[in-house]
Amino acid sequence: MGQGLKTVKGTRDLLPAETGIWAAVEAVARRVFASYGFGEIRTPVLESTELFVRGVGESTDIVGKEMYTFADKKGRSVTLRPESTAAVARAFIEHGMASWPSPVRLFYLGPQFRYERPQRGRYRQFHQLGAEVLGDEGPTSDAEVLLLLLRFLGELGFRDLEVLLNTVGDAASRQAYGEALRAYLEPYRDRLGEDSRRRLVSNPLRILDTKVPAERELLADAPALGDCLSPAARDHFDELRRLLDRFAIGYCLDDRLVRGLDYYTKTVFEIVSGELGAQNAVCGGGRYDRLISDLGGPEVPGIGFAIGLDRLVDILPQKFRQRAAGGQPVVVAALGEVAPEHAIAAAEALRGAGVAAVAELVSRSVKATLKRADKKGARHVVLIGEEEVEAGVVTWKDLSRGEQRRLAIAVLPAEIGGA
Ligand code: AMP
């Protein structure tokens, strides 16, 4: 290998100690999402740049600053996906899903790419787990998506994550609000930075995303979007809130929450955790009633969310971590003069009975074997010394209980299952 070759800035390797936990989280996601009737979609990592420019919006940070965009060998502009909702919408149109039984419920899982300044919880390649309901405009879908999300997080053991909720209204509300915001900010034009001055013309709502303290101060007295809602958007939000109460979903109203993507309409939400530091959002989502038609498809509304898996795993409750790590294979060791094939034979017997096992191929002392097994996080160890070979048994040690017994390998799977 060349000297000093390393991962690209903002990307990282996930090694077995972590991937085991990721796989356990993903397994829960697959089970819970399937229980709500969601099917998996896998879209390409590479899409045409135009998809995100049209879908996510030209004036957003993602499209304006953060995309990995390059020309392929034929000079076509392609982009490593920075998010997946636009890709799911493209697939919906491309595969004529409007003719499928409605609503279409899809989930996805995979890497996303954004050229952001790396810091804790923020990578240039990160991973999202997301779900989309396409084809229903009623608030019941919004409520169901939140139920799914909270059930999933609940099964991972999260208890005190905060749900922030807002509405950005429909097209009419946004238009009215954009004008009100522009009228309010125009006299302060000189106090706005270059980005916000540009947005004042192109897309005033985006200014609400600003991180510049002086601009945030200005915005404190700005008109609220809630005051510009059309009656239809207001009804949608009221009904959603009634449903959330009905299903005992707690949330905080946050009228500054607009989310960094242009396609949202009506409901928007975020889930934040105090444990994450500056990058505190674990999940973001909302309704996008015009995305599919904006991309050239039929008028099909949608709602969905994306969970940042890197951040989720970072704050995963300890209990879930331990349970996920507890699934380490049984360590089988042949001791002293005993040939390693005895260890392989015992491990094969366990695997044949559906128990994961790894045979130690180098003969070791009991002490060294137990130490290594403990380091690997294994719970069960099988030791085979000369006496065991003669008696046709093995010695089984359950490290978590500190117990040991001699028994025939054939009965071990049942014992481990009950342990
Ligand atoms: P968004 O697509 O911006 O709504 O993001 C949804 C979720 O993805 C966020 O709440 C984060 O948890 C996660 N996320 C977004 N950007 C990054 C990043 N650069 N690194 C890690 N996670 C991210």
Coordinates of C-alpha atoms and ligand atoms in Angstrom, one line a residue:
M1 CA 0.0 0.0 0.0
G2 CA 1.2 3.5 -0.8
Q3 CA 2.5 5.4 2.2
G4 CA 0.1 7.6 4.1
L5 CA -3.0 6.6 2.2
K6 CA -6.0 7.5 4.3
T7 CA -9.7 7.9 4.1
V8 CA -10.9 11.1 2.3
K9 CA -11.6 14.0 4.7
G10 CA -15.0 13.7 6.2
T11 CA -15.4 10.0 5.5
R12 CA -14.6 7.1 7.7
D13 CA -14.3 3.3 7.9
L14 CA -16.8 1.5 10.1
L15 CA -15.1 -1.5 11.7
P16 CA -16.6 -4.7 13.0
A17 CA -17.2 -3.4 16.6
E18 CA -19.4 -0.7 15.1
T19 CA -20.9 -2.4 12.1
G20 CA -22.4 -5.1 14.4
I21 CA -24.3 -2.3 16.1
W22 CA -25.3 -0.7 12.9
A23 CA -26.6 -4.0 11.6
A24 CA -28.6 -4.5 14.8
V25 CA -30.2 -1.0 14.3
E26 CA -30.9 -1.7 10.7
A27 CA -32.5 -5.1 11.6
V28 CA -34.9 -3.3 14.0
A29 CA -35.6 -0.7 11.3
R30 CA -36.4 -3.4 8.7
R31 CA -38.7 -5.2 11.1
V32 CA -40.6 -2.1 12.3
F33 CA -40.9 -0.5 8.9
A34 CA -42.2 -3.8 7.4
S35 CA -44.8 -3.9 10.2
Y36 CA -46.2 -0.6 8.9
G37 CA -46.2 -2.0 5.3
F38 CA -43.1 -0.2 4.0
G39 CA -41.1 -1.8 1.3
E40 CA -37.4 -1.1 0.7
I41 CA -36.2 0.9 -2.3
R42 CA -32.6 1.1 -3.3
T43 CA -31.8 4.0 -5.6
P44 CA -28.4 4.7 -7.2
V45 CA -25.8 6.7 -5.3
L46 CA -25.2 8.7 -8.5
E47 CA -28.0 10.8 -10.0
S48 CA -28.2 13.5 -12.6
T49 CA -27.4 16.9 -11.0
E50 CA -30.6 18.3 -12.4
L51 CA -32.6 16.1 -10.1
F52 CA -31.3 17.8 -7.0
V53 CA -31.3 21.3 -8.5
R54 CA -34.9 20.9 -9.4
G55 CA -35.9 18.8 -6.4
V56 CA -34.0 20.1 -3.4
G57 CA -33.9 23.7 -4.7
E58 CA -31.2 25.9 -6.2
S59 CA -31.1 28.4 -3.3
T60 CA -30.6 25.8 -0.6
D61 CA -27.2 25.2 1.1
I62 CA -27.2 21.6 -0.1
V63 CA -27.4 22.5 -3.8
G64 CA -25.6 25.8 -3.6
K65 CA -22.6 24.7 -1.6
E66 CA -22.5 21.1 -0.6
M67 CA -22.9 18.8 -3.5
Y68 CA -20.3 16.4 -4.9
T69 CA -20.9 17.2 -8.5
F70 CA -18.7 16.3 -11.4
A71 CA -18.8 15.7 -15.1
D72 CA -18.7 12.0 -16.3
K73 CA -16.5 11.0 -19.2
K74 CA -19.2 12.2 -21.7
G75 CA -19.4 15.6 -19.9
R76 CA -22.8 14.9 -18.3
S77 CA -23.2 16.5 -14.9
V78 CA -23.8 13.9 -12.2
T79 CA -24.0 14.2 -8.4
L80 CA -23.4 11.9 -5.4
R81 CA -26.8 12.0 -3.8
P82 CA -26.9 14.5 -0.9
E83 CA -30.3 13.1 0.2
S84 CA -32.8 10.5 -1.0
T85 CA -36.3 11.9 -1.1
A86 CA -35.7 13.5 -4.5
A87 CA -34.3 10.2 -5.8
V88 CA -37.4 8.3 -4.4
A89 CA -39.6 10.9 -6.2
R90 CA -37.7 10.4 -9.4
A91 CA -38.1 6.6 -9.1
F92 CA -41.8 7.1 -8.3
I93 CA -42.3 8.9 -11.6
E94 CA -39.9 6.6 -13.6
H95 CA -41.6 3.4 -12.6
G96 CA -45.2 4.8 -12.8
M97 CA -45.9 4.1 -9.2
A98 CA -48.9 6.4 -9.4
S99 CA -50.7 3.3 -10.8
W100 CA -49.7 1.2 -7.8
P101 CA -52.2 0.8 -4.9
S102 CA -52.1 4.1 -3.1
P103 CA -50.4 5.3 -0.9
V104 CA -47.0 3.8 -1.8
R105 CA -44.9 3.2 1.3
L106 CA -41.2 3.0 0.8
F107 CA -38.1 3.1 3.0
Y108 CA -34.4 3.4 2.1
L109 CA -31.1 3.0 3.8
G110 CA -27.7 4.2 2.6
P111 CA -24.9 6.7 2.3
Q112 CA -25.4 10.3 1.4
F113 CA -22.7 12.9 0.5
R114 CA -22.5 16.6 1.4
Y115 CA -19.4 18.7 1.2
E116 CA -19.8 20.2 4.7
R117 CA -17.1 21.2 7.3
P118 CA -16.6 18.0 9.2
Q119 CA -17.1 18.0 13.0
R120 CA -18.6 15.7 15.6
G121 CA -21.8 14.3 14.0
R122 CA -21.1 15.8 10.7
Y123 CA -19.5 13.9 7.9
R124 CA -19.1 14.3 4.2
Q125 CA -20.3 10.7 3.7
F126 CA -23.0 9.9 6.2
H127 CA -25.9 7.5 6.3
Q128 CA -29.6 8.0 6.3
L129 CA -32.5 5.7 7.0
G130 CA -35.7 7.2 5.6
A131 CA -39.3 6.5 4.9
E132 CA -41.7 8.1 2.4
V133 CA -45.5 7.8 2.1
L134 CA -46.6 8.8 -1.4
G135 CA -50.1 9.4 -2.6
D136 CA -52.0 10.6 0.5
E137 CA -52.5 14.3 1.4
G138 CA -54.3 13.9 4.6
P139 CA -52.8 14.5 8.1
T140 CA -53.4 10.9 9.0
S141 CA -50.4 10.0 6.9
D142 CA -48.3 12.6 8.8
A143 CA -49.4 11.1 12.1
E144 CA -48.7 7.5 10.9
V145 CA -45.2 8.5 9.8
L146 CA -44.5 9.9 13.2
L147 CA -46.0 6.8 14.9
L148 CA -43.6 4.7 12.8
L149 CA -40.7 6.9 13.6
L150 CA -41.3 6.9 17.4
R151 CA -42.0 3.2 17.5
F152 CA -38.6 2.6 15.8
L153 CA -36.8 4.9 18.2
G154 CA -38.7 3.4 21.1
E155 CA -37.6 -0.1 20.2
L156 CA -34.0 1.1 20.2
G157 CA -34.6 2.2 23.8
F158 CA -34.8 6.0 23.3
R159 CA -37.1 7.6 25.8
D160 CA -36.5 11.3 25.9
L161 CA -35.9 12.6 22.4
E162 CA -37.6 15.8 21.6
V163 CA -40.0 16.1 18.6
L164 CA -40.0 19.7 17.1
L165 CA -43.1 20.4 14.9
N166 CA -44.1 23.2 12.7
T167 CA -46.0 23.9 9.5
V168 CA -44.6 25.8 6.6
G169 CA -48.0 26.0 4.9
D170 CA -49.0 25.3 1.4
A171 CA -47.9 27.2 -1.7
A172 CA -50.4 30.1 -1.0
S173 CA -49.2 30.4 2.6
R174 CA -45.6 30.4 1.6
Q175 CA -46.1 33.0 -1.0
A176 CA -47.8 35.3 1.4
Y177 CA -45.2 34.7 4.1
G178 CA -42.3 35.2 1.7
E179 CA -43.7 38.6 0.8
A180 CA -44.3 39.6 4.5
L181 CA -40.7 38.5 5.4
R182 CA -39.2 40.4 2.4
A183 CA -41.2 43.6 3.4
Y184 CA -39.9 43.2 7.0
L185 CA -36.3 42.6 6.1
E186 CA -35.9 45.1 3.2
P187 CA -35.2 48.1 5.5
Y188 CA -32.4 46.1 7.2
R189 CA -30.8 45.0 3.9
D190 CA -27.5 46.5 4.9
R191 CA -27.3 44.4 8.0
L192 CA -27.7 41.1 6.1
G193 CA -24.8 39.0 4.8
E194 CA -24.3 38.3 1.2
D195 CA -26.2 35.0 1.2
S196 CA -29.2 36.4 2.9
R197 CA -29.3 39.5 0.6
R198 CA -29.4 37.1 -2.4
R199 CA -32.1 35.1 -0.7
L200 CA -34.1 38.2 0.0
V201 CA -34.7 38.2 -3.8
S202 CA -34.7 34.5 -4.7
N203 CA -36.2 32.8 -1.6
P204 CA -36.8 34.8 1.6
L205 CA -37.9 31.8 3.6
R206 CA -34.4 30.3 3.4
I207 CA -33.1 33.3 5.4
L208 CA -34.8 31.7 8.4
D209 CA -32.1 29.0 8.3
T210 CA -29.3 31.5 8.9
K211 CA -26.7 30.8 11.6
V212 CA -25.4 34.4 11.6
P213 CA -26.1 35.8 15.1
A214 CA -26.9 39.4 13.9
E215 CA -29.4 38.0 11.4
R216 CA -31.0 35.7 13.9
E217 CA -31.5 38.8 16.1
L218 CA -33.2 40.6 13.3
L219 CA -35.4 37.6 12.7
A220 CA -36.6 37.5 16.3
D221 CA -39.1 40.2 15.6
A222 CA -40.0 39.1 12.0
P223 CA -43.5 38.1 11.2
A224 CA -44.3 34.5 11.9
L225 CA -45.3 32.0 9.2
G226 CA -48.1 30.9 11.4
D227 CA -49.8 34.2 10.8
C228 CA -49.8 33.7 7.0
L229 CA -51.3 30.2 6.9
S230 CA -54.1 29.6 4.4
P231 CA -57.3 28.0 5.9
A232 CA -56.5 24.7 4.3
A233 CA -53.0 24.6 5.7
R234 CA -54.2 25.7 9.1
D235 CA -56.9 22.9 9.1
H236 CA -54.3 20.3 8.1
F237 CA -52.0 21.3 11.0
D238 CA -54.9 21.4 13.5
E239 CA -56.0 18.0 12.6
L240 CA -52.5 16.6 12.8
R241 CA -52.1 18.0 16.3
R242 CA -55.4 16.4 17.3
L243 CA -54.2 13.1 16.0
L244 CA -50.8 13.4 17.8
D245 CA -52.7 14.0 21.0
R246 CA -55.0 11.1 20.3
F247 CA -51.9 8.8 19.9
A248 CA -50.1 10.4 22.9
I249 CA -47.2 11.7 20.8
G250 CA -45.6 14.6 22.6
Y251 CA -44.0 17.4 20.6
C252 CA -42.8 21.0 20.9
L253 CA -44.1 23.6 18.5
D254 CA -41.2 25.5 16.9
D255 CA -42.3 28.2 14.6
R256 CA -38.7 28.9 13.4
L257 CA -38.3 25.3 12.1
V258 CA -38.3 25.5 8.3
R259 CA -35.7 22.8 7.3
G260 CA -33.0 23.3 4.8
L261 CA -34.7 21.9 1.7
D262 CA -37.1 23.8 -0.5
Y263 CA -39.6 21.0 -1.2
Y264 CA -41.4 21.0 2.1
T265 CA -45.1 22.0 2.4
K266 CA -47.3 22.0 5.5
T267 CA -45.9 19.7 8.1
V268 CA -42.2 19.8 9.0
F269 CA -40.6 18.2 12.0
E270 CA -37.2 17.4 13.5
I271 CA -36.1 15.1 16.3
V272 CA -33.3 16.5 18.4
S273 CA -31.1 15.2 21.2
G274 CA -29.4 17.1 24.0
E275 CA -26.6 14.6 23.9
L276 CA -25.4 15.4 20.4
G277 CA -23.8 18.9 20.9
A278 CA -24.0 21.4 18.1
Q279 CA -25.3 19.0 15.5
N280 CA -28.3 18.0 17.5
A281 CA -30.8 16.8 14.9
V282 CA -31.2 13.0 14.7
C283 CA -34.0 13.1 12.2
G284 CA -35.7 15.6 9.8
G285 CA -38.8 15.3 7.8
G286 CA -42.0 16.7 6.5
R287 CA -44.6 16.9 3.8
Y288 CA -43.8 17.6 0.2
D289 CA -47.0 17.9 -1.8
R290 CA -45.4 19.4 -4.9
L291 CA -42.1 17.6 -5.3
I292 CA -43.3 14.9 -7.6
S293 CA -45.2 17.3 -9.9
D294 CA -42.2 19.8 -9.8
L295 CA -40.1 17.0 -11.1
G296 CA -42.4 16.5 -14.0
G297 CA -44.6 13.7 -12.5
P298 CA -48.3 13.6 -11.6
E299 CA -49.8 15.6 -8.7
V300 CA -48.9 13.2 -6.0
P301 CA -48.4 14.4 -2.4
G302 CA -45.8 12.8 -0.1
I303 CA -44.5 12.8 3.5
G304 CA -41.4 11.3 4.9
F305 CA -38.3 11.6 7.1
A306 CA -34.6 10.8 7.1
I307 CA -32.8 9.7 10.2
G308 CA -29.0 10.4 10.4
L309 CA -27.7 6.9 11.3
D310 CA -24.2 8.2 12.3
R311 CA -25.7 10.4 14.9
L312 CA -28.3 7.9 16.0
V313 CA -25.6 5.2 16.6
D314 CA -23.6 7.8 18.5
I315 CA -26.3 8.3 21.1
L316 CA -27.7 4.8 21.1
P317 CA -28.9 3.7 24.6
Q318 CA -26.3 1.6 26.3
K319 CA -28.7 -1.3 26.8
F320 CA -29.3 -1.7 23.1
R321 CA -25.5 -1.4 22.4
Q322 CA -24.8 -4.2 24.9
R323 CA -27.5 -6.4 23.5
A324 CA -26.2 -5.9 20.0
A325 CA -22.7 -6.5 21.0
G326 CA -23.8 -9.6 23.0
G327 CA -24.3 -11.5 19.8
Q328 CA -20.6 -12.4 19.5
P329 CA -19.9 -15.9 18.3
V330 CA -19.1 -18.7 20.8
V331 CA -15.3 -19.1 21.1
V332 CA -14.2 -22.7 20.7
A333 CA -10.6 -23.6 21.7
A334 CA -8.6 -26.7 21.6
L335 CA -6.1 -26.6 24.5
G336 CA -2.6 -27.9 24.9
E337 CA -1.8 -30.9 22.7
V338 CA -5.3 -31.2 21.4
A339 CA -5.4 -30.8 17.6
P340 CA -7.3 -27.7 16.3
E341 CA -9.5 -29.9 14.2
H342 CA -11.4 -30.8 17.4
A343 CA -12.2 -27.1 17.8
I344 CA -13.3 -26.8 14.2
A345 CA -15.5 -29.9 14.6
A346 CA -17.2 -28.5 17.7
A347 CA -17.7 -25.1 16.0
E348 CA -19.2 -26.8 13.0
A349 CA -21.6 -28.7 15.2
L350 CA -22.7 -25.4 16.8
R351 CA -23.1 -23.7 13.4
G352 CA -25.1 -26.7 12.1
A353 CA -27.5 -26.0 15.0
G354 CA -27.7 -22.3 14.2
V355 CA -25.3 -21.0 16.8
A356 CA -22.5 -18.7 15.6
A357 CA -19.1 -20.0 16.6
V358 CA -15.4 -19.2 15.9
A359 CA -12.7 -21.8 16.4
E360 CA -9.4 -20.7 17.8
L361 CA -6.8 -22.2 15.5
V362 CA -3.8 -21.7 17.6
S363 CA -3.5 -23.8 20.7
R364 CA -3.6 -21.7 23.9
S365 CA -3.8 -21.9 27.6
V366 CA -7.2 -21.7 29.3
K367 CA -6.3 -18.3 30.7
A368 CA -5.2 -16.8 27.4
T369 CA -8.3 -18.2 25.7
L370 CA -10.7 -16.6 28.3
K371 CA -8.9 -13.3 28.1
R372 CA -9.1 -13.2 24.3
A373 CA -12.8 -14.2 24.4
D374 CA -13.5 -11.5 26.9
K375 CA -11.8 -8.9 24.7
K376 CA -13.9 -10.0 21.8
G377 CA -17.0 -9.5 23.9
A378 CA -18.0 -13.2 23.6
R379 CA -20.3 -14.6 26.2
H380 CA -19.8 -18.3 25.7
V381 CA -16.5 -20.2 25.5
V382 CA -16.0 -23.9 24.7
L383 CA -12.8 -25.5 25.9
I384 CA -11.5 -28.9 24.6
G385 CA -8.6 -30.4 26.5
E386 CA -7.3 -33.9 26.4
E387 CA -9.7 -35.1 29.1
E388 CA -12.6 -33.7 27.2
V389 CA -11.6 -35.5 24.0
E390 CA -11.3 -38.8 25.9
A391 CA -14.7 -38.4 27.6
G392 CA -16.4 -37.2 24.4
V393 CA -17.5 -33.9 26.0
V394 CA -16.6 -30.2 26.0
T395 CA -16.2 -27.7 28.8
W396 CA -18.7 -24.8 28.5
K397 CA -18.1 -21.5 30.2
D398 CA -20.7 -18.8 30.4
L399 CA -18.6 -15.7 31.0
S400 CA -21.5 -13.4 32.0
R401 CA -22.6 -15.8 34.7
G402 CA -19.2 -17.0 35.7
E403 CA -20.4 -20.7 35.5
Q404 CA -18.9 -23.7 33.8
R405 CA -20.1 -27.2 33.0
R406 CA -19.0 -30.3 31.1
L407 CA -21.5 -31.5 28.5
A408 CA -21.8 -33.1 25.1
I409 CA -21.5 -30.6 22.3
A410 CA -24.8 -31.8 20.9
V411 CA -26.8 -30.4 23.9
L412 CA -24.9 -27.1 24.0
P413 CA -27.1 -25.1 21.6
A414 CA -30.2 -25.8 23.7
E415 CA -28.3 -24.8 26.8
I416 CA -27.1 -21.6 25.2
G417 CA -30.6 -20.8 23.9
G418 CA -31.9 -21.1 27.5
A419 CA -29.0 -19.2 29.1
Ligands
AMP1 P1 -31.7 16.5 6.2 O1 -31.6 15.6 5.0 O2 -30.7 17.6 6.1 O3 -33.0 16.8 6.7 O4 -31.0 15.6 7.4 C1 -31.6 14.5 8.0 C2 -30.7 14.0 9.1 O5 -29.5 13.5 8.5 C3 -30.2 15.0 10.1 O6 -31.1 15.2 11.1 C4 -28.9 14.4 10.5 O7 -29.2 13.4 11.6 C5 -28.4 13.7 9.3 N1 -27.4 14.5 8.6 C6 -27.5 15.5 7.8 N2 -26.3 15.9 7.3 C7 -25.4 15.2 8.0 C8 -23.9 15.1 7.9 N3 -23.2 15.9 7.2 N4 -23.3 14.2 8.7 C9 -24.0 13.4 9.5 N5 -25.4 13.3 9.6 C10 -26.1 14.2 8.8

